[in-house]
mmCIF file of C-alpha atoms in Angstrom:
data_model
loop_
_atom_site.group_PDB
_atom_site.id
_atom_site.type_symbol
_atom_site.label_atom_id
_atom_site.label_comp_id
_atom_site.label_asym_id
_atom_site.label_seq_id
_atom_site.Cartn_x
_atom_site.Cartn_y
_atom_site.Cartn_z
ATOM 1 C CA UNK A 1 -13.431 53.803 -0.677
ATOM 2 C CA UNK A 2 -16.138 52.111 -2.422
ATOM 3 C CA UNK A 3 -15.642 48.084 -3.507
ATOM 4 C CA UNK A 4 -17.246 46.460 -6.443
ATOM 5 C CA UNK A 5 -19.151 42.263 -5.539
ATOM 6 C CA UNK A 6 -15.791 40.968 -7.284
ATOM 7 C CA UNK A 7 -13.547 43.314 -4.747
ATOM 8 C CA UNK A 8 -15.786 42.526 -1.831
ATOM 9 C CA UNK A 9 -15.478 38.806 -2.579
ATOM 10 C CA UNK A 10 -12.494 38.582 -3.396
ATOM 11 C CA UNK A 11 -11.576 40.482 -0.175
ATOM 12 C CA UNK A 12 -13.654 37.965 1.804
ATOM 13 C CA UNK A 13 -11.984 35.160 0.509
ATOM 14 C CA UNK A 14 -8.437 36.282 1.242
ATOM 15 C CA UNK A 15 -9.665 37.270 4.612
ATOM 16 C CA UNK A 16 -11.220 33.614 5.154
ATOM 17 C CA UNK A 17 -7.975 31.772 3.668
ATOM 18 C CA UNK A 18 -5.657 34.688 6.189
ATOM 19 C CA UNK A 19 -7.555 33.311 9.291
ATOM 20 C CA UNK A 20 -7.507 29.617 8.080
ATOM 21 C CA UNK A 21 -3.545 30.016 7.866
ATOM 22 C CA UNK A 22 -2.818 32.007 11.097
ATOM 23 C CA UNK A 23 -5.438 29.084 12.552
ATOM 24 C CA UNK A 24 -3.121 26.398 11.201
ATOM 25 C CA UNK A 25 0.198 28.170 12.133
ATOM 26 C CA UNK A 26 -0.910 28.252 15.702
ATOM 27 C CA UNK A 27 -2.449 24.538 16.203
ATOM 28 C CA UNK A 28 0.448 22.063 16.076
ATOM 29 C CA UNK A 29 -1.748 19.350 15.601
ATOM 30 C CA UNK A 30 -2.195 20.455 11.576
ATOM 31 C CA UNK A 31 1.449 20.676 10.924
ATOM 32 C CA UNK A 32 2.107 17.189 12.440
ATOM 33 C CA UNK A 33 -1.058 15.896 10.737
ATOM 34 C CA UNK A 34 0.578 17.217 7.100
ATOM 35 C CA UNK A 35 4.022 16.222 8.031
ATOM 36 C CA UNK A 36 4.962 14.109 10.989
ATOM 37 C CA UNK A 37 2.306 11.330 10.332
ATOM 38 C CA UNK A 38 3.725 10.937 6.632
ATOM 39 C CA UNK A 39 7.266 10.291 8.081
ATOM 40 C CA UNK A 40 5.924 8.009 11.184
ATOM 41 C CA UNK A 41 3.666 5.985 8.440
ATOM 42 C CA UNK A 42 6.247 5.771 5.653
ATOM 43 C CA UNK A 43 8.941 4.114 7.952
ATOM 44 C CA UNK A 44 6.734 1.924 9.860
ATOM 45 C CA UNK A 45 4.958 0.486 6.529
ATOM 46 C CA UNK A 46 8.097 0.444 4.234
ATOM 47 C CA UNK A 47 10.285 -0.905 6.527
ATOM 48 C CA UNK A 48 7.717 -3.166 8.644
ATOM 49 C CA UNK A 49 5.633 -4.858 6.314
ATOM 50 C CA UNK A 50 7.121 -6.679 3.708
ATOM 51 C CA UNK A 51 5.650 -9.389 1.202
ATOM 52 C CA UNK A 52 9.133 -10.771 0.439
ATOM 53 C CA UNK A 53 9.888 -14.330 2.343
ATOM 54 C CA UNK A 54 13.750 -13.868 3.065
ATOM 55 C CA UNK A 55 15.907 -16.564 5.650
ATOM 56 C CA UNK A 56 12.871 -18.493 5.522
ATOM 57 C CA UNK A 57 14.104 -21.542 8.310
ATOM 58 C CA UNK A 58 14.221 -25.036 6.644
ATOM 59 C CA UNK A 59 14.763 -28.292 8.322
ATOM 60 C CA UNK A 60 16.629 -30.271 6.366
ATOM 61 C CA UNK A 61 16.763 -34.054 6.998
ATOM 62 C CA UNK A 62 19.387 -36.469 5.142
ATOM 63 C CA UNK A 63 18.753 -40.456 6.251
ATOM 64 C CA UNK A 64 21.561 -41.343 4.047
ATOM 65 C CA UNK A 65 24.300 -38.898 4.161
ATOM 66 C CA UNK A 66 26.571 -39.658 1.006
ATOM 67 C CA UNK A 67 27.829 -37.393 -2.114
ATOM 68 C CA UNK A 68 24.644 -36.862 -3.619
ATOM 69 C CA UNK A 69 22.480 -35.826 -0.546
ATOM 70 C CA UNK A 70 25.188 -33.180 0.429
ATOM 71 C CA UNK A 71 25.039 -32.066 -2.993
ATOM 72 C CA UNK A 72 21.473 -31.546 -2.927
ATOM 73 C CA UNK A 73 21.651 -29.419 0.660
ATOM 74 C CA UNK A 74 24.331 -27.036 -0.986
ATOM 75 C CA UNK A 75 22.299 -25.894 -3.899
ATOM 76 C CA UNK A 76 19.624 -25.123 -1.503
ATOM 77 C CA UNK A 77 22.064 -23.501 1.094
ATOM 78 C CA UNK A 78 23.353 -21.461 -1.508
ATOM 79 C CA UNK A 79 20.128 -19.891 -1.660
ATOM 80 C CA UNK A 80 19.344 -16.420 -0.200
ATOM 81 C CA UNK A 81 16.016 -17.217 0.479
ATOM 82 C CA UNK A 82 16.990 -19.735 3.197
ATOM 83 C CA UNK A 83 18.364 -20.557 6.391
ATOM 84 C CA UNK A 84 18.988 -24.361 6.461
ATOM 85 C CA UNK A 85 19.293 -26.231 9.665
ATOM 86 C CA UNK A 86 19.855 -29.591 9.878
ATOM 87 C CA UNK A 87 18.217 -32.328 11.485
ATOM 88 C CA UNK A 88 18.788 -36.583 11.690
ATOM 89 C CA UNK A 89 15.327 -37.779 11.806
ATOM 90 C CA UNK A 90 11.993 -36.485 10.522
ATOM 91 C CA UNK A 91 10.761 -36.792 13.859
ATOM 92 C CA UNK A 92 13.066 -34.121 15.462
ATOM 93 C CA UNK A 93 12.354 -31.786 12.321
ATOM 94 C CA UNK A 94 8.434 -32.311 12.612
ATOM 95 C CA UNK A 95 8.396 -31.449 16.145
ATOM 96 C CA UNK A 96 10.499 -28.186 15.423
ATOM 97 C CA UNK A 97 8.026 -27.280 12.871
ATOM 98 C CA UNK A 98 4.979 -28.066 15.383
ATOM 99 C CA UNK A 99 7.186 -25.411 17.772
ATOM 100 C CA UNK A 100 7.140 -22.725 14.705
ATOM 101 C CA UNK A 101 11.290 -23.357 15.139
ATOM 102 C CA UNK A 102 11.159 -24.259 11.567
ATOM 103 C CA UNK A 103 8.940 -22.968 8.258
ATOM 104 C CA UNK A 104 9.868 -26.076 6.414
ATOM 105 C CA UNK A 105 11.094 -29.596 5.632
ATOM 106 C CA UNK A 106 13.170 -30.755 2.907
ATOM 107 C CA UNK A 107 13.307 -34.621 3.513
ATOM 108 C CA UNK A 108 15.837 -36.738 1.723
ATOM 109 C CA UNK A 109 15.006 -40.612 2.402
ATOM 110 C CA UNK A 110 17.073 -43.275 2.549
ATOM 111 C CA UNK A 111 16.788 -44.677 -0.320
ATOM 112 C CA UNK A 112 16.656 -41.258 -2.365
ATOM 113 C CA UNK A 113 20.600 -41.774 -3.878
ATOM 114 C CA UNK A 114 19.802 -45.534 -5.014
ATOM 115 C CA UNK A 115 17.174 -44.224 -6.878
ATOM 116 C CA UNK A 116 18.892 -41.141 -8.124
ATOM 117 C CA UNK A 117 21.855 -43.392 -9.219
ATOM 118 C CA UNK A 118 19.388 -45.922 -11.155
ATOM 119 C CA UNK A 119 17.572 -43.185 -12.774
ATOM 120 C CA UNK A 120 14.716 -43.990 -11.174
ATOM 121 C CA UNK A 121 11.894 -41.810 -9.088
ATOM 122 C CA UNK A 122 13.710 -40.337 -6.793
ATOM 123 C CA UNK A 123 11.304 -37.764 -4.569
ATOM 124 C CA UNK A 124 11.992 -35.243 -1.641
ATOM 125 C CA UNK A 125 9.437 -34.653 0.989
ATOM 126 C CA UNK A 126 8.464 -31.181 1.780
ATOM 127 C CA UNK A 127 6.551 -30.315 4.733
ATOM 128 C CA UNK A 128 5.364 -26.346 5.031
ATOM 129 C CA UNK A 129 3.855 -24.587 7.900
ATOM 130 C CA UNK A 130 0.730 -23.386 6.326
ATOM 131 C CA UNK A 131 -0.239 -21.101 9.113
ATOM 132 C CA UNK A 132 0.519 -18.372 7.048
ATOM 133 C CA UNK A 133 -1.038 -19.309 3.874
ATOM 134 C CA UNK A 134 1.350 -16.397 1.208
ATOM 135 C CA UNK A 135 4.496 -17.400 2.998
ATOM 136 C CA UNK A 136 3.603 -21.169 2.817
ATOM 137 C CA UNK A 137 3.479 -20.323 -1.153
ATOM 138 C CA UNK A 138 6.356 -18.433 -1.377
ATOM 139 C CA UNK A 139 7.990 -21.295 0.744
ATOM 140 C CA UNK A 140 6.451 -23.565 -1.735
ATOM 141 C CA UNK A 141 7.629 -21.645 -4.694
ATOM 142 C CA UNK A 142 11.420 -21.205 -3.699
ATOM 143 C CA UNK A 143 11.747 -24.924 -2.952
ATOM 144 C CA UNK A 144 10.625 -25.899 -5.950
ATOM 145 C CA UNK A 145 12.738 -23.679 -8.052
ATOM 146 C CA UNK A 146 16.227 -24.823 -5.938
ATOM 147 C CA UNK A 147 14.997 -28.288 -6.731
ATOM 148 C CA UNK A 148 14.024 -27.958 -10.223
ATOM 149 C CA UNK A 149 17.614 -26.033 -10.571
ATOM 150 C CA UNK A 150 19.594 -28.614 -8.873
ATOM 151 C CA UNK A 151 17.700 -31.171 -10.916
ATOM 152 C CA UNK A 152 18.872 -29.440 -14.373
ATOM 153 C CA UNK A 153 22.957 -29.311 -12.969
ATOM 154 C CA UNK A 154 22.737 -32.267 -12.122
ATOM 155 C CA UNK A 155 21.266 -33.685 -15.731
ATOM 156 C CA UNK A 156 24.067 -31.281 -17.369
ATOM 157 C CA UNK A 157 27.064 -32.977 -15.187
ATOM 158 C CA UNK A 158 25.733 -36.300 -16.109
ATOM 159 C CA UNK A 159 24.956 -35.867 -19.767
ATOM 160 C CA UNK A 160 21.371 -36.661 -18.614
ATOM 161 C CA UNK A 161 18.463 -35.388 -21.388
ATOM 162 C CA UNK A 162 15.997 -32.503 -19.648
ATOM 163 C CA UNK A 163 12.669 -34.785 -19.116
ATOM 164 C CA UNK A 164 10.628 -31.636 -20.597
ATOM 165 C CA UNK A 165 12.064 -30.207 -23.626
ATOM 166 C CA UNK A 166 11.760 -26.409 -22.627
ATOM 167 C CA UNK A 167 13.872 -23.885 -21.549
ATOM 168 C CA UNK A 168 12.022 -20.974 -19.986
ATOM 169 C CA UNK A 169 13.487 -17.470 -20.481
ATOM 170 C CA UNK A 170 11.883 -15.377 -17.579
ATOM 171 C CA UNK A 171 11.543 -11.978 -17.470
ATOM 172 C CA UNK A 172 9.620 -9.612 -14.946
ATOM 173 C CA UNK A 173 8.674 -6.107 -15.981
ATOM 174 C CA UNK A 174 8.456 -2.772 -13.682
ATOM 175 C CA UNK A 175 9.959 -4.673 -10.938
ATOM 176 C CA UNK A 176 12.531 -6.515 -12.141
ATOM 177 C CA UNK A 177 13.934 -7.449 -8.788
ATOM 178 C CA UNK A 178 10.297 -8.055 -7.401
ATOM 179 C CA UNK A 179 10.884 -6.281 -4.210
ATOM 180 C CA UNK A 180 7.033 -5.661 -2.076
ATOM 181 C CA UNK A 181 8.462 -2.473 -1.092
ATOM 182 C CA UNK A 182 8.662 -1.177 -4.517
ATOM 183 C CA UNK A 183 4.834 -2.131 -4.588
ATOM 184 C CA UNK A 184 3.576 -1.304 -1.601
ATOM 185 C CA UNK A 185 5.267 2.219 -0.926
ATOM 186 C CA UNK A 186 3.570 3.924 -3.772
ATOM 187 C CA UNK A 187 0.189 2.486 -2.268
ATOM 188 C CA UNK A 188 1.181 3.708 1.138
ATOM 189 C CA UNK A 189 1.267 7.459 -0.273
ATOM 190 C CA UNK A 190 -2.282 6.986 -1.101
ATOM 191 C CA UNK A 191 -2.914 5.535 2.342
ATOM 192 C CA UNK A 192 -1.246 8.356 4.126
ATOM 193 C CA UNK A 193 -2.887 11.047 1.788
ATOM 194 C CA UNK A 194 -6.409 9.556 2.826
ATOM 195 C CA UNK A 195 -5.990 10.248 6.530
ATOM 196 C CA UNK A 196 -3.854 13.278 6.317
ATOM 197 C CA UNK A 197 -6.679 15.092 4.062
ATOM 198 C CA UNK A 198 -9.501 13.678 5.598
ATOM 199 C CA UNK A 199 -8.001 14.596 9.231
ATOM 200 C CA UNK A 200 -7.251 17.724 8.223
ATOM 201 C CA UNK A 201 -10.896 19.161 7.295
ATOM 202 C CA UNK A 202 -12.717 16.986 9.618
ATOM 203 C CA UNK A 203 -10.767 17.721 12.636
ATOM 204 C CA UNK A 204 -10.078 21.281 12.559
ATOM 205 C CA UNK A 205 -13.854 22.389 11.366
ATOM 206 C CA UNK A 206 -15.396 20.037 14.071
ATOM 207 C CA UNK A 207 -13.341 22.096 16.541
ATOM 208 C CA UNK A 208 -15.075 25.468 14.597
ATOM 209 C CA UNK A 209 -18.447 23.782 15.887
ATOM 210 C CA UNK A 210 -17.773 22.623 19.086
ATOM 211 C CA UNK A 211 -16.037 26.336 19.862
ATOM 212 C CA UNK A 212 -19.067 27.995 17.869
ATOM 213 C CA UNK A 213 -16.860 29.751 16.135
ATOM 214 C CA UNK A 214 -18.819 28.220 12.496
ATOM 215 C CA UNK A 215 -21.978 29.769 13.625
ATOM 216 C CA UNK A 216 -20.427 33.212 13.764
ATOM 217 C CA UNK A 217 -18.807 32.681 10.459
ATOM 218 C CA UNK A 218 -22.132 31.728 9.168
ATOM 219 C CA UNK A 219 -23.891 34.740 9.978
ATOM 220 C CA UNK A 220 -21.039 37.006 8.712
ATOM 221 C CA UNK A 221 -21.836 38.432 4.788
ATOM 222 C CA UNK A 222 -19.149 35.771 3.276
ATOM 223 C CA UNK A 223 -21.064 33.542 0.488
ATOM 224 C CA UNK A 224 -21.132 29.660 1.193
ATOM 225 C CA UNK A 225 -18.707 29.156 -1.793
ATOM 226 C CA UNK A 226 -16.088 31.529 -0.025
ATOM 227 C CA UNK A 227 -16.389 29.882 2.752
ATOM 228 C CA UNK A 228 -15.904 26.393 1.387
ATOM 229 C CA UNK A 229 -12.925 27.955 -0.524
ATOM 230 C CA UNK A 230 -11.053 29.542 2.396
ATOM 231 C CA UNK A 231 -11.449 26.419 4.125
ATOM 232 C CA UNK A 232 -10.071 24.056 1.405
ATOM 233 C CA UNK A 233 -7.347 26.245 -0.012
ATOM 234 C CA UNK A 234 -4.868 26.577 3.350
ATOM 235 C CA UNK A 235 -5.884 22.711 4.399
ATOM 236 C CA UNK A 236 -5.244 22.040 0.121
ATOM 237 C CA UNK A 237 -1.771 23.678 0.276
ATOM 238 C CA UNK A 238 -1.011 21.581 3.658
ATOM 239 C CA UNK A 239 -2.071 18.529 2.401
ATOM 240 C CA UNK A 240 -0.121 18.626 -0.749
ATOM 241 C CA UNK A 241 2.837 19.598 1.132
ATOM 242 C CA UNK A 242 2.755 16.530 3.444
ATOM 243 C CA UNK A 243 2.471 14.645 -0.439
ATOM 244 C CA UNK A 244 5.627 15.985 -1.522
ATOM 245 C CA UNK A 245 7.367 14.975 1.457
ATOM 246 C CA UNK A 246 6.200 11.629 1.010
ATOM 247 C CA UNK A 247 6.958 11.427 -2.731
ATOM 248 C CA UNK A 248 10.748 12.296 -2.005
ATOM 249 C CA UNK A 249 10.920 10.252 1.104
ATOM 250 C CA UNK A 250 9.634 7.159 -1.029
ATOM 251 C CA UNK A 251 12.056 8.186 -3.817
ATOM 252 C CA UNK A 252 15.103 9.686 -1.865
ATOM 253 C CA UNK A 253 14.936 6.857 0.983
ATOM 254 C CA UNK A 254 13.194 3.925 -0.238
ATOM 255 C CA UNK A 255 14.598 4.442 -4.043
ATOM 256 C CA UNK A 256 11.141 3.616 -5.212
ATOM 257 C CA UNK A 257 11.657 4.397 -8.933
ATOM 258 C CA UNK A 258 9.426 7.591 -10.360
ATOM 259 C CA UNK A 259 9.325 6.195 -14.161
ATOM 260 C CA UNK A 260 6.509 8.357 -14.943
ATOM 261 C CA UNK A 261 6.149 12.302 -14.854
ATOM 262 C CA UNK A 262 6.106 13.880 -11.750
ATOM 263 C CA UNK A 263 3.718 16.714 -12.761
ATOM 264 C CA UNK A 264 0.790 13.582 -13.838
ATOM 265 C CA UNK A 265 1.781 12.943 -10.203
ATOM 266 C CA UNK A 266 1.256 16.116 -8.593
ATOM 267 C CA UNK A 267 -2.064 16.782 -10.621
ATOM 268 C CA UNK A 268 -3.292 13.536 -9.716
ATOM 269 C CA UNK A 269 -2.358 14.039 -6.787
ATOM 270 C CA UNK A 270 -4.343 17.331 -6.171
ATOM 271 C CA UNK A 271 -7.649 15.569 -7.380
ATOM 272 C CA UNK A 272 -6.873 13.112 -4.729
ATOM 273 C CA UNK A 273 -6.680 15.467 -2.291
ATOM 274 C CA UNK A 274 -9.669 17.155 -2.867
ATOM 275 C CA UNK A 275 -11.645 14.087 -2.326
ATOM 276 C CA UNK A 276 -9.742 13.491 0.840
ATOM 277 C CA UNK A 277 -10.531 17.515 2.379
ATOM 278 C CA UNK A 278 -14.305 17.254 0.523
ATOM 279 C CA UNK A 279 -14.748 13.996 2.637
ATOM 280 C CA UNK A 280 -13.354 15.247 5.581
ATOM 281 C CA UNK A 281 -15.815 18.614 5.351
ATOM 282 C CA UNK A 282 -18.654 16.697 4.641
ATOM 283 C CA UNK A 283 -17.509 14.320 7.973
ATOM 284 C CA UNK A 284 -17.548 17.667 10.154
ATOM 285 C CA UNK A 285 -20.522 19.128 8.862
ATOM 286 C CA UNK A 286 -22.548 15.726 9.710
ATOM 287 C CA UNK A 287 -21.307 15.301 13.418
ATOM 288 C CA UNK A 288 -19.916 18.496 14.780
ATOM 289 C CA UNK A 289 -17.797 16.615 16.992
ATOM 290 C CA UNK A 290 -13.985 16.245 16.802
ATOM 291 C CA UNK A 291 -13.836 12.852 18.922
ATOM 292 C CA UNK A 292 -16.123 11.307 16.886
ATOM 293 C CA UNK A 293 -15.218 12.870 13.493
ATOM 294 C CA UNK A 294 -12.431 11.394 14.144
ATOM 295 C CA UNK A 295 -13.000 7.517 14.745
ATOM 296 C CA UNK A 296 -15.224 8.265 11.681
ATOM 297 C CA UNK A 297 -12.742 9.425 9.421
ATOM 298 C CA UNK A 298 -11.026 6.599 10.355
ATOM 299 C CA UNK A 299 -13.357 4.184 9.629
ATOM 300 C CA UNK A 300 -15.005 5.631 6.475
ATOM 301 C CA UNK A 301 -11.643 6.288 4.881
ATOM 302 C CA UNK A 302 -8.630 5.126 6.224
ATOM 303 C CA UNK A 303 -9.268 1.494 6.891
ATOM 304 C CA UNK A 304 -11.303 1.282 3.533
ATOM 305 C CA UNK A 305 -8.033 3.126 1.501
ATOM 306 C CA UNK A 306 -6.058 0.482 3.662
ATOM 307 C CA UNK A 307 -7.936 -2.969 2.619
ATOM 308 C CA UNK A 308 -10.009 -2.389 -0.262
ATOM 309 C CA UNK A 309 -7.899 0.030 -2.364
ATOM 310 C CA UNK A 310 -5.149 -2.937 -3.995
ATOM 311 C CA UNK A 311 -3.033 -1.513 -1.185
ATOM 312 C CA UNK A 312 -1.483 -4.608 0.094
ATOM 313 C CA UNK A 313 -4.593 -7.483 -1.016
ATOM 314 C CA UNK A 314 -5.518 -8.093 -4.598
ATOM 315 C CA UNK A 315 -9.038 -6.583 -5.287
ATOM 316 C CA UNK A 316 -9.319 -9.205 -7.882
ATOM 317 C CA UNK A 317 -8.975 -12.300 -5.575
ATOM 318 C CA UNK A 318 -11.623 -10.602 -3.159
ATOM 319 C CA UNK A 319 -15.493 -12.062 -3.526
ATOM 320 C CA UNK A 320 -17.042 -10.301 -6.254
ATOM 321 C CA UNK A 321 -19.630 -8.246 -3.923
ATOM 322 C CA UNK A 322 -16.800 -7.036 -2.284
ATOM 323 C CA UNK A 323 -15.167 -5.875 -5.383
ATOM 324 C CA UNK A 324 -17.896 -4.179 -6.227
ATOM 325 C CA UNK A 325 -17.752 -2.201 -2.942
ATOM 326 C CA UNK A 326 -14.075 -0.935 -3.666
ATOM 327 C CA UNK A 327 -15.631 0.739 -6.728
ATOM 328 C CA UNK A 328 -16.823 3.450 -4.275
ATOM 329 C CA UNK A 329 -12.914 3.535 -2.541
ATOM 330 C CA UNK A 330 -11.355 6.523 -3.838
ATOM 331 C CA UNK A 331 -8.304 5.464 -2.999
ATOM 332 C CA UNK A 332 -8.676 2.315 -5.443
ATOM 333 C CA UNK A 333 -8.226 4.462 -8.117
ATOM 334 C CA UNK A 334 -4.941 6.577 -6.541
ATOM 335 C CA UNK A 335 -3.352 3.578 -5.772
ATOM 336 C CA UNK A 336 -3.671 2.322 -9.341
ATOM 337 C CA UNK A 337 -2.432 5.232 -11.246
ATOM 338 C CA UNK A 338 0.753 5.794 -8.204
ATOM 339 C CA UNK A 339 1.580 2.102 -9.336
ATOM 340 C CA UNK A 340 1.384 2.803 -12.352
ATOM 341 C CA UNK A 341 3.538 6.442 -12.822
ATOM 342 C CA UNK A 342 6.331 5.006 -10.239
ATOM 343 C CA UNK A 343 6.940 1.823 -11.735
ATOM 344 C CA UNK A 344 5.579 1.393 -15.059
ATOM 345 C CA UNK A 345 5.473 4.974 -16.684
ATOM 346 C CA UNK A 346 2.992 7.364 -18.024
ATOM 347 C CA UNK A 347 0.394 4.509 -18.800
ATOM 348 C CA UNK A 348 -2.512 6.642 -20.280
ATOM 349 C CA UNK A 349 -5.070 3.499 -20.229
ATOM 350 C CA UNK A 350 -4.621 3.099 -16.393
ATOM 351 C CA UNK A 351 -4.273 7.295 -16.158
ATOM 352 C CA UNK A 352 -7.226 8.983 -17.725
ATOM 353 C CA UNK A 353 -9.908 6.598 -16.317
ATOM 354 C CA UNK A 354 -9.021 6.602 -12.888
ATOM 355 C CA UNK A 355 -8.408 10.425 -12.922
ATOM 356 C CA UNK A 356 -12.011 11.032 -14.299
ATOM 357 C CA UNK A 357 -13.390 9.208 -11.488
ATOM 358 C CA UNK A 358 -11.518 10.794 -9.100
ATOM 359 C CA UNK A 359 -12.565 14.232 -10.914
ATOM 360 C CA UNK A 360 -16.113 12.841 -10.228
ATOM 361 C CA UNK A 361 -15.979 12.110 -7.008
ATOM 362 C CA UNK A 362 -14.871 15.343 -6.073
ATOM 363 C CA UNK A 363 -17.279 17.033 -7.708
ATOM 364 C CA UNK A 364 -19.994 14.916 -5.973
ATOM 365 C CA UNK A 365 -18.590 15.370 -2.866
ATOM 366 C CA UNK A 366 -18.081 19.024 -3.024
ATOM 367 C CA UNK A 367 -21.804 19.397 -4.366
ATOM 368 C CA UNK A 368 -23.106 17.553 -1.521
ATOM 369 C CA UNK A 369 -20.556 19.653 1.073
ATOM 370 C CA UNK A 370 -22.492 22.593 -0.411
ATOM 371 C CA UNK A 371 -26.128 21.590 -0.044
ATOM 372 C CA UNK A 372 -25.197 20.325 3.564
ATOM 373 C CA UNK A 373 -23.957 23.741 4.375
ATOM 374 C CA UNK A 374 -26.743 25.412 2.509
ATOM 375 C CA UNK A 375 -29.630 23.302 4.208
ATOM 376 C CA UNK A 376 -28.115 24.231 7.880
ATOM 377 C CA UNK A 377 -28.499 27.932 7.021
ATOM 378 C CA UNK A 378 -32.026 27.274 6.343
#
């Protein structure tokens, strides 16, 4: 039977993608890269970190225990945000905050009802732990709104005029109940996709060099761009499997909202994962070594995805030579458009420009995959 080029290639590449799938059926390690990591990641990071201060431990200190003071202490122990315990002297309550017993001190001083009652300036010390320098501001924050509520019942019971004549309406779009998890688990599927692709390609083609089995498929008649093809495809299919598992675990058991359209998603996705196998190919071909493609992977992708992608730290509070680094993140640009599509919609003007730059770094990558390859035939 005689083949025409497009038979014979076409024969070669569903040969190539055959042997990458019986290769990934019979190493575990693939299928618990694509699928078990996602689930391990997903429950340690959405259920482990967390940027929301909750039962935040305040000592609270009364000199002058009376009708007004115990007032005071039940608006801020009606508060979900914190777990009030009491102390008699500022000295007790500063030494349980020096023992990290305590986050906080509300201080009411002796004279604070007098002064209340005359309409005078009547102040509250507050002492935060400022170890932690976010939850020391999120401290900050919620004791200033229980006071400043407190402070506008109390004018109302009194018939007392509002010192500032403003009443602010607040309202918080995409997450109206400002939970971190609905913020940070759409970041963590980028996370997760940039190790799971990059492990994918860099680990299992390192093995194909140290085994020597690359060299033979070298010097077989299949064309570089079959090659590159039959190794993406299987690893492609894989990879966007272990995506969709994490999309309906962060929908299904975080109830992450999906306002956008899931098929933006999935083609986003795709580009996304082509960087992640391109980088991962380009790893292998470079060191040959699965150890160290490994702890390179790592490095080069995972921990850069992890700090400098708007993850969990703002990119614009970073120093600006920094911020021009995460420029170069590809997972900067995921993050921002799985932000985006969960929690705020199909938003075309944060869409189309990260998903060209994600179309260009694949192509770049890819091209530079290829002329690696190429040169080592030479």
């Amino acid at each position: 039977m005689t083949y025409t080029f497009t038979q014979l290639a076409h024969k070669r590449l569903i040969g190539m993608i055959r042997k990458e799938s019986l290769q990934i059926l019979r190493d575990p390690s693939s299928i618990a890269i694509a699928f078990v990591l996602p689930i391990i990641m997903l429950f340690l990071f959405g259920h482990g970190v967390s940027l929301d201060a909750k039962e935040v431990r305040i000592g609270f200190v009364t000199e002058n225990q009376n009708s007004e003071t115990t007032d005071v202490r039940a608006a801020f122990g009606q508060s979900i945000y914190f777990d009030l315990l009491n102390f008699h002297s500022i000295q007790e309550a500063e030494q349980a905050l020096i023992a990290q017993q305590i986050d906080g001190i509300v201080w009411l001083r002796s004279d604070f009802s007098r002064h209340l009652l005359s309409e005078q300036n009547a102040t509250i010390g507050i002492i935060i732990n400022g170890l932690d320098a976010n939850q020391a501001r999120i401290t900050e924050g919620y004791i200033q709104g229980a006071w400043q509520t407190w402070l506008k019942h109390y004018g109302e019971r009194r018939g007392l005029p509002l010192a500032i004549p403003i009443t602010v309406e607040q309202r918080i779009w995409f997450n109206p109940a400002v939970q971190s998890r609905f913020f940070l688990v759409p970041g963590l599927i980028a996370v997760i996709m940039t190790l799971i692709g990059t492990l994918l390609t860099a680990l299992v083609v390192a093995r194909e060099w140290e085994r020597g089995t690359m060299e033979t498929l070298l010097v077989t008649p299949i064309r570089i761009h079959e090659l590159l093809l039959g190794k993406l495809i299987p690893y492609f299919i894989l990879g966007m499997g272990g995506m969709l598992l994490t999309v309906a675990m962060a929908v299904g058991v975080f109830e992450v909202p999906l306002r956008g359209s899931f098929f933006i998603l999935l083609v986003v996705s795709a580009l996304f994962m082509l960087v992640a196998l391109a980088t991962g190919l380009l790893i292998s071909i470079l060191v040959k070594n699965q150890f160290v493609a490994g702890q390179i992977a790592i490095i080069v992708t995972y921990l850069p995805a992890f700090i400098l992608s708007g993850f969990i730290f703002d990119i614009n509070s970073m120093p600006t030579a920094i911020q021009w680094i995460t420029h170069i993140v590809p997972a900067r640009y995921f993050v921002a458009i799985l932000q985006t599509v969960f929690l705020a919609g199909n938003v075309w003007q944060v869409i189309l420009p990260n998903a060209a730059t994600l179309v260009l770094m694949a192509v770049v990558l890819l091209w530079i995959v290829r002329f690696k390859v190429s040169k080592y035939l030479e």
